[in-house]
Coordinates of C-alpha atoms and ligand atoms in Angstrom, one line a residue:
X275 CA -44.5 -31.8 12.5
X276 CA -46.0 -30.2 9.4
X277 CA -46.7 -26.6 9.0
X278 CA -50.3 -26.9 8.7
X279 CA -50.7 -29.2 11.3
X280 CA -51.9 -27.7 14.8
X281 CA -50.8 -29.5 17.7
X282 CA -53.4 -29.9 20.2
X283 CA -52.2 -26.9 22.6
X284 CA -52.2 -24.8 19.8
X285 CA -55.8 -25.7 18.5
X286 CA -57.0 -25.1 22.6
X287 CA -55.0 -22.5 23.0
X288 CA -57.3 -20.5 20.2
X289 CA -60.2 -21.6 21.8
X290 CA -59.5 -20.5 24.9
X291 CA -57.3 -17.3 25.0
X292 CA -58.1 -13.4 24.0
X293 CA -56.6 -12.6 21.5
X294 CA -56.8 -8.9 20.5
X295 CA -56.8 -8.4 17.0
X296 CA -55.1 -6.1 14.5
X297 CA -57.9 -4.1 12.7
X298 CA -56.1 -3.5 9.5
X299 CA -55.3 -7.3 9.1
X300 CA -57.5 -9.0 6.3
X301 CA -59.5 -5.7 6.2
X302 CA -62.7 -6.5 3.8
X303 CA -62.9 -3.4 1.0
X304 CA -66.2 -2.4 2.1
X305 CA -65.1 -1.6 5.6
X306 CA -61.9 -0.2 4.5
X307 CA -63.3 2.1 2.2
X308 CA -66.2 3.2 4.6
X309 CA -63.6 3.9 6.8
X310 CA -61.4 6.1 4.7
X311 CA -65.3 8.1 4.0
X312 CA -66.2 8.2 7.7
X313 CA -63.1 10.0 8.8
X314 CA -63.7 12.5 5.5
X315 CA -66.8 13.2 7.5
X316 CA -65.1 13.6 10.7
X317 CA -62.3 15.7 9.6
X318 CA -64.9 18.3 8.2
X319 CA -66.5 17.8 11.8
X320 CA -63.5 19.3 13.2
X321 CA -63.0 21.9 10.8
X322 CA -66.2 23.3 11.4
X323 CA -66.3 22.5 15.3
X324 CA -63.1 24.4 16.8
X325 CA -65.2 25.7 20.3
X326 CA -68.5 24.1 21.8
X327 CA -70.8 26.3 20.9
X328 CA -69.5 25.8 17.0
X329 CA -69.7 22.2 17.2
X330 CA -73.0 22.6 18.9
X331 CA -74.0 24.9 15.7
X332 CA -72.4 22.1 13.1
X333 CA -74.7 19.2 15.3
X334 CA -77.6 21.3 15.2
X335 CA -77.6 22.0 11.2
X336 CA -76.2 18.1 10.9
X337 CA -79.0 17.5 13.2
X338 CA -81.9 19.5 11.4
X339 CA -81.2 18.2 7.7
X340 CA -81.8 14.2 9.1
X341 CA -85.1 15.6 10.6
X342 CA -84.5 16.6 13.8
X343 CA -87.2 19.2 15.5
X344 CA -85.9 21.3 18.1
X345 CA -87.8 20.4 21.3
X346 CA -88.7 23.8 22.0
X347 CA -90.9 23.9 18.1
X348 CA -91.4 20.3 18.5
X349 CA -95.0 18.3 18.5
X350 CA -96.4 15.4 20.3
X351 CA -96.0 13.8 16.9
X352 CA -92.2 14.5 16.7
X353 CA -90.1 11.4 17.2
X354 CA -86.8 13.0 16.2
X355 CA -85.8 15.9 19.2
X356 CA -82.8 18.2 19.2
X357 CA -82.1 19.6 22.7
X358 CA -79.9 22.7 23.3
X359 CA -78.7 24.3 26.7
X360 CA -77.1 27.9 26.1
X361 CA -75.8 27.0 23.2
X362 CA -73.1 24.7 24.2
X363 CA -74.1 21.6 25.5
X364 CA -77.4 19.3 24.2
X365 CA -78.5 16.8 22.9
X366 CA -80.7 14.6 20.6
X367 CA -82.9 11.4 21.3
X368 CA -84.7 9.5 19.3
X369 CA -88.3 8.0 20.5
X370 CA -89.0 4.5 19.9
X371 CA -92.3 4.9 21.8
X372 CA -93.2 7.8 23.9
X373 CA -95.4 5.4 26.5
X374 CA -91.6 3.7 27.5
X375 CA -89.9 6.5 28.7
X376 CA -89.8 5.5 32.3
X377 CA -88.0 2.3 30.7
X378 CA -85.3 4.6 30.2
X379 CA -82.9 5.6 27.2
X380 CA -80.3 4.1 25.6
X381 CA -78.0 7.3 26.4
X382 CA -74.7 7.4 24.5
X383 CA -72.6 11.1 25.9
X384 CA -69.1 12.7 24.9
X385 CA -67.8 16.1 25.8
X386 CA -67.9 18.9 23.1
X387 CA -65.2 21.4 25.3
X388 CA -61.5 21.0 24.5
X389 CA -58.0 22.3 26.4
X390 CA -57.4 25.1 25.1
X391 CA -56.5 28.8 25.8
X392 CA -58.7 31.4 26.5
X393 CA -57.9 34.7 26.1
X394 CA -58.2 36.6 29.8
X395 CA -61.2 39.3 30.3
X396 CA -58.8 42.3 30.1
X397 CA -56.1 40.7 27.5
X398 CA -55.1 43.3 25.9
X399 CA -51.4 45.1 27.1
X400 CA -48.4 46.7 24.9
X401 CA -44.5 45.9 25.8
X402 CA -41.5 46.5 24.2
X403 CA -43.4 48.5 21.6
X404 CA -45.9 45.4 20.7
X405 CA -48.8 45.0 21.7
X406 CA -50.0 41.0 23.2
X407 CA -52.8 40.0 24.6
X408 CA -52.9 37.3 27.8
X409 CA -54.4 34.1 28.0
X410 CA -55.7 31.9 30.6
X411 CA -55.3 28.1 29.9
X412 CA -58.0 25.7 29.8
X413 CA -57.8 21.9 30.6
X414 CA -54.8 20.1 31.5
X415 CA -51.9 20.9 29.0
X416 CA -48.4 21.5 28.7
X417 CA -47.5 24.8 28.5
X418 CA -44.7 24.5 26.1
X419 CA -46.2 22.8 23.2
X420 CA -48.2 25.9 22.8
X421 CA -45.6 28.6 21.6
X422 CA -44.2 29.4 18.1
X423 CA -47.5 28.2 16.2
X424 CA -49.5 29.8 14.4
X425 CA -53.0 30.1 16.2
X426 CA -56.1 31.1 15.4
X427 CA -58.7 32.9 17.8
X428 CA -62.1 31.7 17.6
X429 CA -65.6 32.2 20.3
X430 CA -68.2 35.4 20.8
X431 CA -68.3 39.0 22.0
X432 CA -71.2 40.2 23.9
X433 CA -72.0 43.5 24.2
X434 CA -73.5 45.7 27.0
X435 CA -76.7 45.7 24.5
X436 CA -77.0 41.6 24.1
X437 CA -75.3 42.0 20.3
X438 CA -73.4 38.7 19.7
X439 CA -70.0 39.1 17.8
X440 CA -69.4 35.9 16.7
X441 CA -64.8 35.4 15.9
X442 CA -63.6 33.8 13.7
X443 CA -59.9 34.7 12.9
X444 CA -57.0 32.7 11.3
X445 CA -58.2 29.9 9.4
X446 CA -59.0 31.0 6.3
X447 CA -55.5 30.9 3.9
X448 CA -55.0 34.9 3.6
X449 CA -56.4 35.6 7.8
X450 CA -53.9 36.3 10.0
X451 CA -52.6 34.1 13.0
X452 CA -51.4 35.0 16.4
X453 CA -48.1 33.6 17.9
X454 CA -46.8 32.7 21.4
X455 CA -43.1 33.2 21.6
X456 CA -40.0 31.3 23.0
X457 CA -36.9 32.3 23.5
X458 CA -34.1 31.3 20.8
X459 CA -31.8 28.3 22.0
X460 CA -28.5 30.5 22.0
X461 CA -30.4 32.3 24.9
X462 CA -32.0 29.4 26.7
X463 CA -29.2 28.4 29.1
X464 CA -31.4 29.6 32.3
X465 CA -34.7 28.0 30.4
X466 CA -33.2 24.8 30.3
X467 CA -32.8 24.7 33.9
X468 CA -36.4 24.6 34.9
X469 CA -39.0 21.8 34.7
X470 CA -40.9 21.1 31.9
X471 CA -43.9 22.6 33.9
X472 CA -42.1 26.1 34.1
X473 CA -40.3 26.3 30.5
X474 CA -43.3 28.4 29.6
X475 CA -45.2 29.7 32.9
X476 CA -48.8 30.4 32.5
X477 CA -48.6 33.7 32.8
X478 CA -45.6 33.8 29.5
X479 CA -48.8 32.6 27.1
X480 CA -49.0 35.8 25.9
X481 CA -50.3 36.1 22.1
X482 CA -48.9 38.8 19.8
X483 CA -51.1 41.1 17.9
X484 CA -49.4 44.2 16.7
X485 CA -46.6 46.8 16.3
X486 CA -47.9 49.6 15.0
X487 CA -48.5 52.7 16.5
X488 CA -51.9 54.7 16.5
X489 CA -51.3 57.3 13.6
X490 CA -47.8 56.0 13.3
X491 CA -46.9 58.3 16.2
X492 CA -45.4 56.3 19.5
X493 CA -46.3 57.4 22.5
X494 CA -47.5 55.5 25.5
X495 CA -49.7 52.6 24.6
X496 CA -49.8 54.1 20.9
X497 CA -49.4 50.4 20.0
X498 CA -52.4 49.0 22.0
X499 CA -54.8 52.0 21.4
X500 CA -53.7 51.1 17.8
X501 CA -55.3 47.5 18.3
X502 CA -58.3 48.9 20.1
X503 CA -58.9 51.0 17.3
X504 CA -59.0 48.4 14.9
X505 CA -61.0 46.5 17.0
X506 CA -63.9 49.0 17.4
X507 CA -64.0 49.7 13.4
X508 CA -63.5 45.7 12.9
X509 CA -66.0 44.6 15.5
X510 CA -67.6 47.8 17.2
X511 CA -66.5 46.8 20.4
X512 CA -64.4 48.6 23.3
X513 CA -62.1 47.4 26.0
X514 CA -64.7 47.0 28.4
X515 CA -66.6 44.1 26.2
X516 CA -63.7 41.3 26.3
X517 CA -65.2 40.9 29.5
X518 CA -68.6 39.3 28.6
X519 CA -66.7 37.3 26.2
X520 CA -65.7 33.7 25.4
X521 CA -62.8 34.2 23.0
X522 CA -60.7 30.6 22.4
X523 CA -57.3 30.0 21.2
X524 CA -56.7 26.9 19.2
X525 CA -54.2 25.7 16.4
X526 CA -55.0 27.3 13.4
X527 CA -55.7 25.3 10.5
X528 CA -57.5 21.5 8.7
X529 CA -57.4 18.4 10.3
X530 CA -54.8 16.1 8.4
X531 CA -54.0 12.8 7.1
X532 CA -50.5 11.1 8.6
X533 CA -49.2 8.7 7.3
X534 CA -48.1 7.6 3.6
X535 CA -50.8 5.3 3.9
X536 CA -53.2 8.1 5.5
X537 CA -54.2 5.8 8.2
X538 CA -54.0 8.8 11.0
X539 CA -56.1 11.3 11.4
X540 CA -54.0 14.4 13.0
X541 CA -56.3 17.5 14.7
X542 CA -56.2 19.5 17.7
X543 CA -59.7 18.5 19.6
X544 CA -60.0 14.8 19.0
X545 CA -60.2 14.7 22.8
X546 CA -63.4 14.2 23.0
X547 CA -64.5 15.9 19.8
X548 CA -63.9 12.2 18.2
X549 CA -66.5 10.5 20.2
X550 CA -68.8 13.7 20.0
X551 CA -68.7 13.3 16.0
X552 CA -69.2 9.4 15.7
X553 CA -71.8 9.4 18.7
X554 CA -73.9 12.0 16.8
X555 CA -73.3 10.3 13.3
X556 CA -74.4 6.7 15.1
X557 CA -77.6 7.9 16.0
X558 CA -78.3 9.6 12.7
X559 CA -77.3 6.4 10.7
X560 CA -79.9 4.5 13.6
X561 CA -82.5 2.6 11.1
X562 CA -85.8 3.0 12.7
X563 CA -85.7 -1.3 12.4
X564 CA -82.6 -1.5 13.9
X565 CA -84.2 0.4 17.1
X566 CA -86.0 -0.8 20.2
X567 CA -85.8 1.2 22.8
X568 CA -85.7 5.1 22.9
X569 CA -82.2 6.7 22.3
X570 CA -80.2 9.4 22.8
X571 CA -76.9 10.7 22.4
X572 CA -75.8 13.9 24.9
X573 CA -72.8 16.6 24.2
X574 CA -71.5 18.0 27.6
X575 CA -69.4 21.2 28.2
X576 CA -66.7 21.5 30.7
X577 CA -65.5 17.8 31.2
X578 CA -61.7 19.3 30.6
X579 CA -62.2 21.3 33.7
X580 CA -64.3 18.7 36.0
X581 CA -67.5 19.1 33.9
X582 CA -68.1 22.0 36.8
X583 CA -70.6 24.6 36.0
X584 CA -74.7 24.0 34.4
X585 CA -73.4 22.7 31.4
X586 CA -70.9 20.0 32.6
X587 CA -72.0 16.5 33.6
X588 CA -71.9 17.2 36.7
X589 CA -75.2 19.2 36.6
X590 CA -78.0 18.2 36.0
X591 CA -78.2 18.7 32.5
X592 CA -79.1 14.4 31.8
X593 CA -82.5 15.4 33.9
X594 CA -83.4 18.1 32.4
X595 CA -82.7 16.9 28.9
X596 CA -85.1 13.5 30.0
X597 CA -87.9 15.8 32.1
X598 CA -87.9 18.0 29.0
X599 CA -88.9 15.2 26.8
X600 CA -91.7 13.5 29.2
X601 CA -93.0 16.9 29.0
X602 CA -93.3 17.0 25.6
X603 CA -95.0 14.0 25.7
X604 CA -97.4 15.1 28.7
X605 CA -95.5 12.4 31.2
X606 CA -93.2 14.6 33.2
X607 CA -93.9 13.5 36.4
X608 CA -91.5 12.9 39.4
X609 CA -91.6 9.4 39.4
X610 CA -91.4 8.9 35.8
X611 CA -88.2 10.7 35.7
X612 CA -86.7 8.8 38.3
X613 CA -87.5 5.3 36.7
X614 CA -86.3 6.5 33.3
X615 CA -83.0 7.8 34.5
X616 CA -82.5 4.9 36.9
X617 CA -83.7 2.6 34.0
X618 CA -81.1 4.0 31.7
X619 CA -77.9 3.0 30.4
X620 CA -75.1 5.0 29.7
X621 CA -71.9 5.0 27.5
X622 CA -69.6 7.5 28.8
X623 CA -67.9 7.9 25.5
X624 CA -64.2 9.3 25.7
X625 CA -60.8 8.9 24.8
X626 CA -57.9 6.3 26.4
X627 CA -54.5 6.9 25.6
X628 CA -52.4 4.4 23.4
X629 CA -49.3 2.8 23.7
X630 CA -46.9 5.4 22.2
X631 CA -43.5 3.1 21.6
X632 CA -41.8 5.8 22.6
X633 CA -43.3 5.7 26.3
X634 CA -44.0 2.4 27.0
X635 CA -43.0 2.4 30.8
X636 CA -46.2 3.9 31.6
X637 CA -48.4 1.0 30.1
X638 CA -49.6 -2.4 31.5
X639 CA -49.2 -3.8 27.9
X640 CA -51.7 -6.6 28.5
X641 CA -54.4 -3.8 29.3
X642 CA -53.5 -1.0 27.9
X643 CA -55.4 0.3 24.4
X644 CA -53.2 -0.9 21.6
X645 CA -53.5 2.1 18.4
X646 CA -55.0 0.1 16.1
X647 CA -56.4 -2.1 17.9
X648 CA -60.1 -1.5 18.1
X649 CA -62.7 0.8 20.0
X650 CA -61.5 1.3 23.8
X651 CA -63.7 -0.7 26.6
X652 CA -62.5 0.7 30.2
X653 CA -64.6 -0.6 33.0
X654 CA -62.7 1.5 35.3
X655 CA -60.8 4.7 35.5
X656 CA -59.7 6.7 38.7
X657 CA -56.4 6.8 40.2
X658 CA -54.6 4.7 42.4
X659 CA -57.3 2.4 43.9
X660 CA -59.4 2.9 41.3
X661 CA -60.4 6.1 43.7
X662 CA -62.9 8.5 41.9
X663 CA -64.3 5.5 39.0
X664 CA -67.8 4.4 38.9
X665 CA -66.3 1.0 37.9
X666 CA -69.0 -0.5 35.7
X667 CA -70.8 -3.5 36.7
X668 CA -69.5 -7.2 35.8
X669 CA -73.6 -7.9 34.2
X670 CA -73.2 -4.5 32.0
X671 CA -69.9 -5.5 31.0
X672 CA -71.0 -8.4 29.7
X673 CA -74.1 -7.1 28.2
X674 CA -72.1 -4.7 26.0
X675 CA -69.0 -7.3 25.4
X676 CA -71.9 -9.4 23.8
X677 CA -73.5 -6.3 21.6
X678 CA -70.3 -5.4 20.3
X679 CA -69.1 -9.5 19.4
X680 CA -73.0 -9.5 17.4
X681 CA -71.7 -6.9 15.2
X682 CA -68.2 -7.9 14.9
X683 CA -67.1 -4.4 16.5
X684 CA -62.9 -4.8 17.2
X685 CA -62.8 -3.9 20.8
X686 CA -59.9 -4.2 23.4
X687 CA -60.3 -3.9 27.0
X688 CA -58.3 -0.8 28.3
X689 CA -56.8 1.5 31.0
X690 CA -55.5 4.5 32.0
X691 CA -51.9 3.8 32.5
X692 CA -50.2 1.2 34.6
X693 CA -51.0 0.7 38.3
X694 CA -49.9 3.8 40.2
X695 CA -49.0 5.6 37.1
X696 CA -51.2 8.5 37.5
X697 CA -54.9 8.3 35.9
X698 CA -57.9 10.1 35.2
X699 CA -61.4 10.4 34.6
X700 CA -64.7 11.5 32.4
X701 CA -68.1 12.0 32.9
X702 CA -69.2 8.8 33.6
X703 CA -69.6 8.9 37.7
X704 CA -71.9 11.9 37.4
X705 CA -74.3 9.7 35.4
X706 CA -74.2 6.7 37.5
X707 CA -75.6 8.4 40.5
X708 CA -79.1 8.2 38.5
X709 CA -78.4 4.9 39.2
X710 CA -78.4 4.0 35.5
X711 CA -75.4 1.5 34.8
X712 CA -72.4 3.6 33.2
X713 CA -69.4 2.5 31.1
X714 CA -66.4 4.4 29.5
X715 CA -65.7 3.5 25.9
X716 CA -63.7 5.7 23.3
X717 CA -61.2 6.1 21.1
X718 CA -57.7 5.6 22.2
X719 CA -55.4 8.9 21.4
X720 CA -51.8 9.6 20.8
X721 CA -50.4 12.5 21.5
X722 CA -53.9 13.2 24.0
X723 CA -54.6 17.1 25.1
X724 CA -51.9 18.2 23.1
X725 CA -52.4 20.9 19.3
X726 CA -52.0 18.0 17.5
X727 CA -53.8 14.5 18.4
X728 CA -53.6 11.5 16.6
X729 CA -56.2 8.8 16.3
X730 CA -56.1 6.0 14.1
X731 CA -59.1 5.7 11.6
X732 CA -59.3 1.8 12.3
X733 CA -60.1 3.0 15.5
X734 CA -62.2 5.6 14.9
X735 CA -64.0 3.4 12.6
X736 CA -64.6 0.2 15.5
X737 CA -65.7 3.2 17.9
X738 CA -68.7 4.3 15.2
X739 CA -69.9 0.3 15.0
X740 CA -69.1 0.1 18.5
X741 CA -71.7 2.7 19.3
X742 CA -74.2 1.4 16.5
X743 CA -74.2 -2.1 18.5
X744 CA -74.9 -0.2 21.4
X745 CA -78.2 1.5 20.3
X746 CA -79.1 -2.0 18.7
X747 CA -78.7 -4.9 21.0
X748 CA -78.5 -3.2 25.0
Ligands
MN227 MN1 -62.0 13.7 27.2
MN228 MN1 -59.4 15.4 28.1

């Protein structure tokens, strides 16, 4: 048979089968170089954005400069509303038409919070003649990939008086870093023998901060009053105030290209920080044609620890950020809030995992997210039997399957793992119980919760359209 020839099988074959598609293949310029300039935009995101309250600081300035009014300043007449909860979680709608609230919002969501470590609320100790201060992790991570790099130490001191200290230490080229150490291989022999979950135990992630002693005279904690010192002229603070603070350890330094052909983008914080940017740069890049019902796009705290507490999704954060617009608009009435968030629809934007070739085993291949591969669709995550998913409706699915095939958005249908392999989940059951219908849909991650995630800016780019589509055709 000739080459070009299809044989009949082949030609239905097409027709009927899925076929997931390579997004770099046959790559038009225009996306490719929109691309490359979206994940400029996204790197700077994550610069900028190293705790929640800084990326709820970065949104808010993004935010105000694309003519968003804080709700709180904001007039019947404002269309464009910038909500903020204690300064790290929020959100910002847009308003079609005030009189449709109860028809509900287009409500796209991601988490701003990352794992991380957090120093403990009396760190500071001296051993050995060097002074450390302790940590308590945050989010699910593995302890060992966290020593012997540099790290920077980044949140807010407040003092007895209400004074905010705002920290920012160790990214700048001349600041200095803090360390975790291990021990050298020579030594290791009795390391080796533990599990990977006790190489480093919790309690080892101790950060080092000094040598010196006060005066240059040793004597008992000469080396920690030494740090205190410098602390109180540096900051004005004394021991007691670490303990109304929120002070975060993260990987110091830029996100990065990887790759010769830069198609990576490599950062601490993708998880869910990705979503978080593109989600807040859809609904800014929202023409007001492209628009017909009222949308909004939420950042969460605390999803890394079971988005607990009155800024995690499992608050009620959604309601108040939807009663606080019907009250701007004079509507907040029971009722009306109870249509609007049952009448909603949700995209419970987070990240999947990828196939990383070197860990196949624990992939189904046929449904789990290919890197490269397009924006992540998962109408189900959990754990075993699917325990603990909202499992999205077969009509939504469809509904958002067709939105995202309008705008030519690469998607792939994904999973957490194979069957049994473990599992997870996001935010998206603590929306659902509005009854508003609730899907997960991300980018997929390699190397996920670790210093250094890697997302593929194909992927990043499909999730962007993905969430355009979204906001235009649901
Ligand atoms: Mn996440
Ligand atoms: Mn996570």
């Amino acid at each position: 048979m000739p080459e070009n020839k299809k044989s009949e099988a082949e030609k239905i074959g097409e027709k009927l089968f899925f076929k997931k598609k390579n997004a770099w293949e046959d790559i038009k310029k225009k996306d490719f170089d929109e691309l490359m300039s979206l994940s400029e935009g996204y790197k700077d995101f994550l610069n900028k954005s190293k705790t929640e309250r800084e990326a709820m600081v970065t949104i808010e300035k993004i935010a105000k400069k694309f003519g968003f009014v804080d709700i709180r300043k904001a007039k019947r007449t404002d269309k464009k509303l910038f909500i903020q909860y204690d300064g790290v979680c929020g959100a910002l709608a847009v308003i079609k038409n005030p009189d449709k609230c109860a028809d509900g919002f287009l409500m796209n969501g991601a988490h701003i919070d990352v794992p991380r470590l957090d120093l403990k609320q009396y760190p500071l100790y001296e051993n050995e003649d060097m002074a450390y201060m302790k940590t308590h992790y945050y989010g699910g991570i593995k302890k060992y990939q966290w020593v012997t790099r540099p790290l920077a130490l980044h949140g807010v001191i407040v003092t007895e008086s209400g004074k905010k200290i705002n920290v920012n230490i160790g990214e700048k080229q001349n600041d200095i870093v803090f360390t975790i150490n291990d021990i050298l291989p020579h030594l290791a022999q009795d390391q080796y023998k533990k599990t990977p979950a006790k190489i480093i135990e919790g309690e080892q992630l101790n950060i080092l901060v000094g040598s010196i002693p006060y005066k240059f005279k040793s004597s008992k904690d000469s080396v920690k009053l030494a740090i205190m010192d410098h602390l109180h002229n540096e900051y004005g603070i004394k021991e007691e105030d670490f303990v109304s603070a929120e002070l975060q350890l993260v990987p110091a330094g830029e996100a990065r290209d990887i790759g010769f052909d830069r198609s990576f983008v490599g950062a601490h914080g993708q998880d869910d920080r990705v979503c978080s940017y593109l989600g807040l740069k859809a609904i800014l890049d929202m023409k007001a044609s492209e628009i017909k019902k009222n949308i909004m796009m939420v950042f969460f705290d605390k999803e890394e620890i079971g988005s607990a507490g009155n800024a995690g999704a499992d608050s009620n954060i959604v309601e108040r950020i939807v009663n606080d617009i019907l009250n701007l608009y004079g509507k907040a009435d029971y009722n009306t809030l109870i249509k609007s968030l049952e009448n909603s629809k949700f995209l419970s934007s987070d990240v999947n995992a990828g196939i990383d070739p070197e860990w196949k085993s624990v992939n189904e291949p046929m449904n789990a997210a290919k890197i490269g591969y397009g924006v992540c669709l998962t109408k189900f995550t959990g754990s075993g039997g699917k325990s603990g998913s909202n499992e999205a409706h077969a009509e939504f699915v469809a509904d958002i399957r067709k939105a995202f095939n309008k705008d030519n958005v690469l998607w792939q249908t994904t999973e957490l793992g194979k069957v049994d392999q473990g599992g997870g989940g996001t935010v998206a059951k603590f929306l659902a119980r509005y009854g508003m219908d609730v899907i997960d849909c991300g980018t997929a991650l390699l190397s996920m919760h670790s210093p250094f995630e890697v997302a593929s800016k194909a992927d990043i780019y499909h999730t962007y359209k993905a969430y355009k589509a979204f906001y235009k055709y649901l």
